Each structure stands twice: as structure tokens, then as C-alpha cells.
mmCIF file with all atom_site columns, C-alpha atoms in Angstrom:
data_model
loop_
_atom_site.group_PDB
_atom_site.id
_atom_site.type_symbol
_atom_site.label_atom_id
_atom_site.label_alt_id
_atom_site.label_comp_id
_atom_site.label_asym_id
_atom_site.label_entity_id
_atom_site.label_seq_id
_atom_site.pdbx_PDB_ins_code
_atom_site.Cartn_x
_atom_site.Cartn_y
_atom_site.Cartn_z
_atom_site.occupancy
_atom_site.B_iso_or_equiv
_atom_site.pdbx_formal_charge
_atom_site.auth_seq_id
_atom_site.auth_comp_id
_atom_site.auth_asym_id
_atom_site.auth_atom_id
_atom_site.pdbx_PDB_model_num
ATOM 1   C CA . UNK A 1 1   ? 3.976   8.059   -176.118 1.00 59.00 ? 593 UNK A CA 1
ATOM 2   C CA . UNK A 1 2   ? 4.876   6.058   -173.102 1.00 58.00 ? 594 UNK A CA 1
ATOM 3   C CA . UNK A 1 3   ? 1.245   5.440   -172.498 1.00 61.00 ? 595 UNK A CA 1
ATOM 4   C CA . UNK A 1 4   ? 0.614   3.961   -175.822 1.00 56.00 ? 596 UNK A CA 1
ATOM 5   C CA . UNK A 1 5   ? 3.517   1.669   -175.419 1.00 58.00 ? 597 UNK A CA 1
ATOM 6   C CA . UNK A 1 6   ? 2.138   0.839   -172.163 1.00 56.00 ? 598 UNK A CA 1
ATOM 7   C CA . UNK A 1 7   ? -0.867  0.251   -173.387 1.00 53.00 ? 599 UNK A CA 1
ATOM 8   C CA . UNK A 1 8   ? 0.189   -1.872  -176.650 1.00 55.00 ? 600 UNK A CA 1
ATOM 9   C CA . UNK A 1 9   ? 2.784   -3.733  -173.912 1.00 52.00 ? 601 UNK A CA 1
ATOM 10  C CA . UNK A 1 10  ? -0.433  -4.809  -171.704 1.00 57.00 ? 602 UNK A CA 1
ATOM 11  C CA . UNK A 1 11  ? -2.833  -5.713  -174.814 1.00 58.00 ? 603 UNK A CA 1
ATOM 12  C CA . UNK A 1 12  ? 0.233   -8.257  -176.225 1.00 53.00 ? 604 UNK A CA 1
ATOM 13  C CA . UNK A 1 13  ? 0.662   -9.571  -172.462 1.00 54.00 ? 605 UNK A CA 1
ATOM 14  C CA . UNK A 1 14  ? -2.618  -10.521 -171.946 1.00 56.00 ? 606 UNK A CA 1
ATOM 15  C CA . UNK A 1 15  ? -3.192  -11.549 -175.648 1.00 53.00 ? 607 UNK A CA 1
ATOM 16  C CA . UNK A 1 16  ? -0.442  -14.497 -175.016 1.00 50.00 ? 608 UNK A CA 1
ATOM 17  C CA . UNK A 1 17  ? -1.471  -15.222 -171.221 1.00 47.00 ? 609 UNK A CA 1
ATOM 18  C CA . UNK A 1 18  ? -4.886  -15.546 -172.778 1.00 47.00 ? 610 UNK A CA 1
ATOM 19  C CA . UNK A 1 19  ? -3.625  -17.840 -175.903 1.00 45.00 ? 611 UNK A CA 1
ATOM 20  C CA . UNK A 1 20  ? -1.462  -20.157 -173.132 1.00 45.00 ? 612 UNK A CA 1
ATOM 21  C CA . UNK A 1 21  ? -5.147  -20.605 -171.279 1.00 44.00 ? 613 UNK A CA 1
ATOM 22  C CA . UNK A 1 22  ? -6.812  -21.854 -174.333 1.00 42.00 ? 614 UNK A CA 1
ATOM 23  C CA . UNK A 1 23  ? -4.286  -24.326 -174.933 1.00 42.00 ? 615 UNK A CA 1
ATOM 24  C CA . UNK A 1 24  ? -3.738  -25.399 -172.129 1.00 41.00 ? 616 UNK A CA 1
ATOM 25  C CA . UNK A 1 25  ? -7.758  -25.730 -172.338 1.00 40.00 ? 617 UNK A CA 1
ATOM 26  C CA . UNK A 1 26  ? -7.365  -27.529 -175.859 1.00 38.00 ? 618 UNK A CA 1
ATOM 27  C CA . UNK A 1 27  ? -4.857  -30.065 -174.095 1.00 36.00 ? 619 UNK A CA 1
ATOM 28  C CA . UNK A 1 28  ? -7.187  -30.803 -171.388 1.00 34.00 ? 620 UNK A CA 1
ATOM 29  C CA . UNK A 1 29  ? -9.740  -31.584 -173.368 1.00 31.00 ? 621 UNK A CA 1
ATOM 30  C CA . UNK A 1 30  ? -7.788  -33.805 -175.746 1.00 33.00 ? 622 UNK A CA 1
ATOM 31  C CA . UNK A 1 31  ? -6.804  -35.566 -172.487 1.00 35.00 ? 623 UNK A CA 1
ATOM 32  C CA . UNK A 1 32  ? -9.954  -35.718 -171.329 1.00 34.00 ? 624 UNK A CA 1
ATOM 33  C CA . UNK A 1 33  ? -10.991 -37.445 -174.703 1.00 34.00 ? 625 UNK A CA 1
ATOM 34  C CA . UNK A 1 34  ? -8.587  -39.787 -174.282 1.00 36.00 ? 626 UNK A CA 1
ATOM 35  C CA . UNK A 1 35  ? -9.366  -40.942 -170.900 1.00 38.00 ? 627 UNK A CA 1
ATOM 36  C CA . UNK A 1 36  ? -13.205 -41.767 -172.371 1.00 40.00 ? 628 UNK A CA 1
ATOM 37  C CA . UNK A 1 37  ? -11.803 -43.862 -174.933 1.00 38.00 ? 629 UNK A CA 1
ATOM 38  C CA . UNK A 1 38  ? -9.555  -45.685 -173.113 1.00 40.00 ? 630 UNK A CA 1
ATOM 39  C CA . UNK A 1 39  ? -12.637 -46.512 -170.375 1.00 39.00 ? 631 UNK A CA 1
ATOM 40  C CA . UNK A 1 40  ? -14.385 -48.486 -173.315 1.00 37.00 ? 632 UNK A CA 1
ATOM 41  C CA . UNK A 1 41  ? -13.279 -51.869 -173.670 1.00 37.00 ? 633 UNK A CA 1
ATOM 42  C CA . UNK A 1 42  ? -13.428 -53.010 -176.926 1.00 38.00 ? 634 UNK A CA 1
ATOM 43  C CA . UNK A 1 43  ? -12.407 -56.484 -177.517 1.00 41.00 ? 635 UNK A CA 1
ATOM 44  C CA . UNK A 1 44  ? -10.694 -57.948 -180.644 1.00 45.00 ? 636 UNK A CA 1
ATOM 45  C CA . UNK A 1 45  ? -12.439 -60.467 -182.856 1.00 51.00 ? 637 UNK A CA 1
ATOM 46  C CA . UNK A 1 46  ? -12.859 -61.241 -185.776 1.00 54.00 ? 638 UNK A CA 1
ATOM 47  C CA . UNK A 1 47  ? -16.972 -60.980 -187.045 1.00 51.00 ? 639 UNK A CA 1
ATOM 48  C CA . UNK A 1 48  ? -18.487 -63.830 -188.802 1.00 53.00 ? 640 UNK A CA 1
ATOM 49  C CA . UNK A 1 49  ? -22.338 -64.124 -190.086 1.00 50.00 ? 641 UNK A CA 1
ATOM 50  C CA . UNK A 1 50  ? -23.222 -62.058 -187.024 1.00 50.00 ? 642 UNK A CA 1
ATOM 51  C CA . UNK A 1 51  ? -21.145 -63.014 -184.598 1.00 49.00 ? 643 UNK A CA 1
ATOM 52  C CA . UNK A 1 52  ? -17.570 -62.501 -183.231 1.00 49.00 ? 644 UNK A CA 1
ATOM 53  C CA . UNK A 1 53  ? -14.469 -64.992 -182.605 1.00 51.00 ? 645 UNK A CA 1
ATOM 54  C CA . UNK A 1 54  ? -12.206 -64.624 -180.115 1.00 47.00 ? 646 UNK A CA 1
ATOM 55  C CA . UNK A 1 55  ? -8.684  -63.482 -181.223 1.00 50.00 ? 647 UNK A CA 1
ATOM 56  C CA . UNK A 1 56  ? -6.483  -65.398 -178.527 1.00 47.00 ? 648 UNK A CA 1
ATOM 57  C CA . UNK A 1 57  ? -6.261  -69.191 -180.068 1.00 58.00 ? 649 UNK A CA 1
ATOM 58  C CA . UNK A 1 58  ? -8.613  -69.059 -183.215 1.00 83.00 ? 650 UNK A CA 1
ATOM 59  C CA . UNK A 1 59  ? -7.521  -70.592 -185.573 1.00 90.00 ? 651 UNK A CA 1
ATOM 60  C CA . UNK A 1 60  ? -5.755  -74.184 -185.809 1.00 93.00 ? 652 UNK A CA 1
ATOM 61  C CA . UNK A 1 61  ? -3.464  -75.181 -189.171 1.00 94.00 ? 653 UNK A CA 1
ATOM 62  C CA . UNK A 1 62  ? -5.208  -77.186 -191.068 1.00 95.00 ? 654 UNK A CA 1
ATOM 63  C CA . UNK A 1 63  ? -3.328  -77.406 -194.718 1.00 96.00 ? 655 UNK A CA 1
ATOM 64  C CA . UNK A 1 64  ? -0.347  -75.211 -195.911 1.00 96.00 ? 656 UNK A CA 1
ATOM 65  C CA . UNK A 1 65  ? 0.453   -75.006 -199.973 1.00 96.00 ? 657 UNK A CA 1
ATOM 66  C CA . UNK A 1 66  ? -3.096  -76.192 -201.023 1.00 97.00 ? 658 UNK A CA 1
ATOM 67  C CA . UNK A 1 67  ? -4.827  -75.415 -204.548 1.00 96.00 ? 659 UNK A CA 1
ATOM 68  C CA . UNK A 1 68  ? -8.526  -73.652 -204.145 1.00 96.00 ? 660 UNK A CA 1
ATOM 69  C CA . UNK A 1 69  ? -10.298 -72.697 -207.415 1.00 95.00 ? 661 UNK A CA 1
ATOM 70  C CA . UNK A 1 70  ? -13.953 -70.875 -207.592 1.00 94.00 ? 662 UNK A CA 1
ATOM 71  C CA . UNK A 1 71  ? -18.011 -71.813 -208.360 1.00 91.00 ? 663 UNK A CA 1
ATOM 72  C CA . UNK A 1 72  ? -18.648 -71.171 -211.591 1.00 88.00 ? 664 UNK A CA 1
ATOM 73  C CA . UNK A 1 73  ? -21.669 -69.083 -212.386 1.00 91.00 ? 665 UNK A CA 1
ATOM 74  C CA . UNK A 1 74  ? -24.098 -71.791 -213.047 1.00 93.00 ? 666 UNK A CA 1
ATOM 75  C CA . UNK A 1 75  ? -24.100 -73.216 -209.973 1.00 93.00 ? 667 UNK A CA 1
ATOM 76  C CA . UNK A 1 76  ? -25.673 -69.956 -208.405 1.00 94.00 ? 668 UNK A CA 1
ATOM 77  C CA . UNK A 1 77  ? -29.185 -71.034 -206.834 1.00 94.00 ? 669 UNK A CA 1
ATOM 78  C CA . UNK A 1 78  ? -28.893 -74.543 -206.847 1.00 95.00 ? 670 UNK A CA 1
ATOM 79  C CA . UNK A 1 79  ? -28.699 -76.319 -203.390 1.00 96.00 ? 671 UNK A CA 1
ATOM 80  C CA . UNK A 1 80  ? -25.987 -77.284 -202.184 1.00 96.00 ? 672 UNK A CA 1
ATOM 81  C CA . UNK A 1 81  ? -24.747 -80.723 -200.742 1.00 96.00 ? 673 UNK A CA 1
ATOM 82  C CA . UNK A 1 82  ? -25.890 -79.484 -196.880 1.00 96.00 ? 674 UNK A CA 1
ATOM 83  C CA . UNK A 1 83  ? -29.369 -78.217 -198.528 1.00 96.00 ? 675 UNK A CA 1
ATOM 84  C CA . UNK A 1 84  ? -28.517 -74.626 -198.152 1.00 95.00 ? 676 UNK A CA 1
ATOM 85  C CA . UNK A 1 85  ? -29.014 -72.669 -201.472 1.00 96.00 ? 677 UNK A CA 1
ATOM 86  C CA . UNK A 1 86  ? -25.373 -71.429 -203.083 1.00 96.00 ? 678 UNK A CA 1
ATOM 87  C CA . UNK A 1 87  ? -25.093 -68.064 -203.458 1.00 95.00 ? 679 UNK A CA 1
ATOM 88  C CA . UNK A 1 88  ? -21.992 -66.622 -205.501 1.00 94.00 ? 680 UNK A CA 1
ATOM 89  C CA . UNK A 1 89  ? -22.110 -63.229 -203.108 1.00 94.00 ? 681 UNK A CA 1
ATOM 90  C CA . UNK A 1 90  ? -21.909 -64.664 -199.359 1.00 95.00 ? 682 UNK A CA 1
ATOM 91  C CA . UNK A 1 91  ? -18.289 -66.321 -198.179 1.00 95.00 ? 683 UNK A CA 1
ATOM 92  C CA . UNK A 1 92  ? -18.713 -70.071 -198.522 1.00 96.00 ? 684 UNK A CA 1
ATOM 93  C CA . UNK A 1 93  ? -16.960 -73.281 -199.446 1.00 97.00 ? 685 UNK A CA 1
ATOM 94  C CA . UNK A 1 94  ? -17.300 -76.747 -200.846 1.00 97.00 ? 686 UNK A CA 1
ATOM 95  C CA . UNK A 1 95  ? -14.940 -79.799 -198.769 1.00 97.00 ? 687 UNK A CA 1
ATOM 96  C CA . UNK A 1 96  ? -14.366 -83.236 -199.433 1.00 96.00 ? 688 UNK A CA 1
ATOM 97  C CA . UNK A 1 97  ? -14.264 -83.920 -196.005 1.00 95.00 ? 689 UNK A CA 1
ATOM 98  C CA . UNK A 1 98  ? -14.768 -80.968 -193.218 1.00 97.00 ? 690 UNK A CA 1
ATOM 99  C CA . UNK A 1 99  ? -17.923 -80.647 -191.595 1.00 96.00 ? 691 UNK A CA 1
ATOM 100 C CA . UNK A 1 100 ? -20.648 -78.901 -192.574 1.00 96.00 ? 692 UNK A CA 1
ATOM 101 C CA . UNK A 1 101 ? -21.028 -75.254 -190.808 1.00 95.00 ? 693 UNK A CA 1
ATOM 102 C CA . UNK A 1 102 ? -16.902 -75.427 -190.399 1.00 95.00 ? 694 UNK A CA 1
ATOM 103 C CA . UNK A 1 103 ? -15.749 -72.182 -190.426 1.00 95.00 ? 695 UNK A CA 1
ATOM 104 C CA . UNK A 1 104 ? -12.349 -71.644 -192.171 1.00 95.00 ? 696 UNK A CA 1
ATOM 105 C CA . UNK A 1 105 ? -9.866  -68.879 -192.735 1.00 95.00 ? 697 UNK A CA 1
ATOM 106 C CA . UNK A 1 106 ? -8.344  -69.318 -196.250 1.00 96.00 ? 698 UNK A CA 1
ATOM 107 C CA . UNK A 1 107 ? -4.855  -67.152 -196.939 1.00 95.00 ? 699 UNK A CA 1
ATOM 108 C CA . UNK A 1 108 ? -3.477  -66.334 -200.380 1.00 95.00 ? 700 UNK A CA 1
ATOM 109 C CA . UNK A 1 109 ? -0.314  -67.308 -199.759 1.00 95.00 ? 701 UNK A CA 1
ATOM 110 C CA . UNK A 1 110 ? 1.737   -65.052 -202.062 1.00 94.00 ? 702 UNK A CA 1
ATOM 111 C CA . UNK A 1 111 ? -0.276  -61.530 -201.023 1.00 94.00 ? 703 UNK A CA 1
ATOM 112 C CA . UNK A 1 112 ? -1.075  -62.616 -197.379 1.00 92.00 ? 704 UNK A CA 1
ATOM 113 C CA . UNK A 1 113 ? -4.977  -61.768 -197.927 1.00 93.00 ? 705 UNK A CA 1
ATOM 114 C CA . UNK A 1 114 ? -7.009  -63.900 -195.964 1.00 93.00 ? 706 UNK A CA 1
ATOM 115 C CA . UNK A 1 115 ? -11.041 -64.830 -196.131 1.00 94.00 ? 707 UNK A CA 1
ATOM 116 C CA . UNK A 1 116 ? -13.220 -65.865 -193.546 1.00 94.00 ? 708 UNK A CA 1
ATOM 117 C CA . UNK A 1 117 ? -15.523 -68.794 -194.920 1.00 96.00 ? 709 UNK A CA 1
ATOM 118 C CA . UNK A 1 118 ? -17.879 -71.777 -194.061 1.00 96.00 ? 710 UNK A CA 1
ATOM 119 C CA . UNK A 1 119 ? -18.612 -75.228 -195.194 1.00 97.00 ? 711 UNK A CA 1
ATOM 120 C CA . UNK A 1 120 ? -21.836 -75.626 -197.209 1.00 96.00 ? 712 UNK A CA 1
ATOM 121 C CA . UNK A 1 121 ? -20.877 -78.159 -199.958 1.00 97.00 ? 713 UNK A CA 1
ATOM 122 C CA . UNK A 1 122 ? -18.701 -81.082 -201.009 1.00 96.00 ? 714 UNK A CA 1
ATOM 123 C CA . UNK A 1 123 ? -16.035 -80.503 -203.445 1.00 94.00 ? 715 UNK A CA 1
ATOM 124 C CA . UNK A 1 124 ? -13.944 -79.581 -205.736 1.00 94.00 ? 716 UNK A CA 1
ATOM 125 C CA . UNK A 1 125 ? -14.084 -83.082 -207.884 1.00 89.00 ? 717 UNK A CA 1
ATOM 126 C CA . UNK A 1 126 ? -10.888 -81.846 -209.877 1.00 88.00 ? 718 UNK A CA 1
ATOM 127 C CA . UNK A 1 127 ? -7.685  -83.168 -208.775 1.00 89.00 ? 719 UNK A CA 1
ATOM 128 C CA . UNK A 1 128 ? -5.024  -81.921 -207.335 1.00 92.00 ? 720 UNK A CA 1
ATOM 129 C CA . UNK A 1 129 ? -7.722  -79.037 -205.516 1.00 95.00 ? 721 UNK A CA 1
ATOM 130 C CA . UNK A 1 130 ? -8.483  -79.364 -202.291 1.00 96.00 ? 722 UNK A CA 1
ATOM 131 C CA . UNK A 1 131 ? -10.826 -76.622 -201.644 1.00 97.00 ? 723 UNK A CA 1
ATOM 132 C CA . UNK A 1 132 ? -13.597 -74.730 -203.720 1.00 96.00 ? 724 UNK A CA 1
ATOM 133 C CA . UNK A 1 133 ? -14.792 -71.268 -202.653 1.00 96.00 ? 725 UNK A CA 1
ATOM 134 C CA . UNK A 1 134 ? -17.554 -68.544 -203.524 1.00 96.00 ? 726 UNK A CA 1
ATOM 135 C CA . UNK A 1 135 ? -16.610 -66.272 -206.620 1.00 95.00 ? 727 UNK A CA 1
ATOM 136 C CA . UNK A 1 136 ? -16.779 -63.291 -203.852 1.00 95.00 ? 728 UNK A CA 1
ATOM 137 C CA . UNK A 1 137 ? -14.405 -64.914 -201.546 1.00 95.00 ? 729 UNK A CA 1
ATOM 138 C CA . UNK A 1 138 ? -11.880 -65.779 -203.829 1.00 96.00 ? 730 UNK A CA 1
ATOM 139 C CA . UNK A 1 139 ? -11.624 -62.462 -205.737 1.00 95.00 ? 731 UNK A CA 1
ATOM 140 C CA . UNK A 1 140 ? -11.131 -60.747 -202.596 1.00 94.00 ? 732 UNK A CA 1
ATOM 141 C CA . UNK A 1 141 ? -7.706  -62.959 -201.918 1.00 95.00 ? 733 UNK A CA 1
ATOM 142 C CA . UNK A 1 142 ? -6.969  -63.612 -205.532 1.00 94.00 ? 734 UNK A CA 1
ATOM 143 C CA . UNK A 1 143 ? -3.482  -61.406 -206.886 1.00 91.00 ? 735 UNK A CA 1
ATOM 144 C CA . UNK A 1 144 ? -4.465  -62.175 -210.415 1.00 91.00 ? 736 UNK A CA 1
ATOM 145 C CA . UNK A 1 145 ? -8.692  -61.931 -211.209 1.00 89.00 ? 737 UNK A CA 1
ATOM 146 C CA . UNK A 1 146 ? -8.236  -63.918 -213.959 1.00 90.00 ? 738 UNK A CA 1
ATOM 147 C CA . UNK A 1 147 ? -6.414  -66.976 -212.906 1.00 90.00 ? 739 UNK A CA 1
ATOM 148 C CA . UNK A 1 148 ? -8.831  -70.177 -211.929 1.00 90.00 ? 740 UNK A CA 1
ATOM 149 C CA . UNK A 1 149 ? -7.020  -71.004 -208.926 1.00 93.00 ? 741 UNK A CA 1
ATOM 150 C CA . UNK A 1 150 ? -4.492  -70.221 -206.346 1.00 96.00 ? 742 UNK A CA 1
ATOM 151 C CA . UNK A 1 151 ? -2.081  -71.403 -203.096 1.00 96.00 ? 743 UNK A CA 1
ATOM 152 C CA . UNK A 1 152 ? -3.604  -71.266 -199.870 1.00 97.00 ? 744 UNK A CA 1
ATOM 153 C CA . UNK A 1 153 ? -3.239  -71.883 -196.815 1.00 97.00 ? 745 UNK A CA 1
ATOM 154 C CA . UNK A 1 154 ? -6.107  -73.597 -194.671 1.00 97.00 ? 746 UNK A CA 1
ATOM 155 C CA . UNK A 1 155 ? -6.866  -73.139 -191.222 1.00 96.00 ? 747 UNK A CA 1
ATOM 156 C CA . UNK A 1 156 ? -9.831  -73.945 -188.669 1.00 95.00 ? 748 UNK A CA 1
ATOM 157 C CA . UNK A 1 157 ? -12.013 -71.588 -186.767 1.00 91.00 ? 749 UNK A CA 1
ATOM 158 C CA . UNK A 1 158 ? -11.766 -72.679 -182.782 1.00 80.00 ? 750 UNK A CA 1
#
């Protein structure tokens, strides 16, 4: 009897010595993981047609409490005022007076969405708008898909 108790004692010793190794295993490893990933430097930015803008200073106010409105359809394949063809699907807008190629961030301002767009065309001729964009872009900020226009907020790539 006292042998099997030995016995059973020994078996549950070295059943938790040997469970306290593998974690202690487990944690290394985990450690070790982390270590890798903090090694890689990964800097923020922000990607745009293919290539990334800096974080640190990007983007300058341009307009606060603005109206912006969408393309209709039928405007899909025609050129546009820089010669570029307008496409509904890609993130683009139309200015009366920003450069072509400007790259803008445009922010619902009641949801706090924000879209990342650039000047092909000149625009909106309705008053009171100061900024058209791309169907896509503004259904991704819009609250309400089927209101014509919204308040934004206007700012300038760096």
C-alpha cells in the first residue's frame, strides 16, 4: 500500500514539475514572439493610389462646415475637366478651384468617417456646394445613403 502511494505521489510530482516546464516553455516562446515583432518597424501612413503619406503633419485645414454632394451616374466614362476618364468606383473629386492631382481628406462631420480623395474635375456648379465627390467615396462617409449631400470638413494632403 505504501508503495502505491509512493508511486501515485511521484507520478503527480513529476506530472506538475513537467506541466510548470511547458509553460514556462509556452511563455518563452510568446516572449520570444514578441521580441520579433517589436524588431519590425512598421511605420504609420496612410496609403493612397499606391503610395503612403506620412502621419506626422499631413494634413492642413482647408474648409470646416462645407456642403459636398455626389456624380450622378451619367457622368461615368466621360472625361473629366483634367482629361482623366471619371470613374464612379475610384475616390475622386471635382473643385472649383484646387489643383488638379490635390489630394484631400474629406470628413463627415456628424459620424467622423473620413475619405481619402483627389482632384480630377471642376465642380459642383450648384450653389451653396463646395465640393463634388465619386458615388464610392461619398457612400462610404455618408450616415444616410439616400440623402444628396452632406457636412464636411476639408483638409489638404502635405
Amino acid at each position: 500500500m505504501k508503495k502505491a502511494i509512493t508511486l501515485f505521489l511521484s507520478i503527480a510530482i513529476i506530472g506538475i514539475v513537467t506541466s510548470q516546464i511547458a509553460v514556462k516553455d509556452k511563455t518563452k516562446s510568446v516572449v520570444q514572439k514578441d521580441t520579433v515583432k517589436n524588431e519590425k518597424v512598421v511605420q504609420p501612413g496612410v496609403i493612397f493610389n499606391d503610395s503612403v503619406i506620412a502621419i506626422k503633419g499631413l494634413f492642413k485645414p482647408y474648409k470646416k462646415d462645407v456642403q459636398a454632394s455626389y456624380y450622378a451616374n451619367k457622368f461615368n466614362g466621360r472625361r473629366t475637366a483634367s482629361g482623366k476618364k471619371f470613374d464612379n468606383n475610384k475616390y475622386t473629386a471635382a473643385h472649383r478651384k484646387l489643383p488638379f492631382g490635390t489630394k484631400l481628406k474629406i470628413t463627415n462631420e456628424s459620424n467622423g468617417k473620413f475619405v481619402l480623395v483627389e482632384v480630377t474635375d471642376r465642380g459642383p456648379f450648384s450653389r451653396g456646394r463646395e465640393i463634388d465627390l465619386s458615388r464610392r467615396a461619398f457612400m462610404d462617409i455618408t450616415s444616410n445613403k439616400n440623402s444628396g449631400s452632406m457636412k464636411v470638413k476639408i483638409e489638404i494632403a502635405e
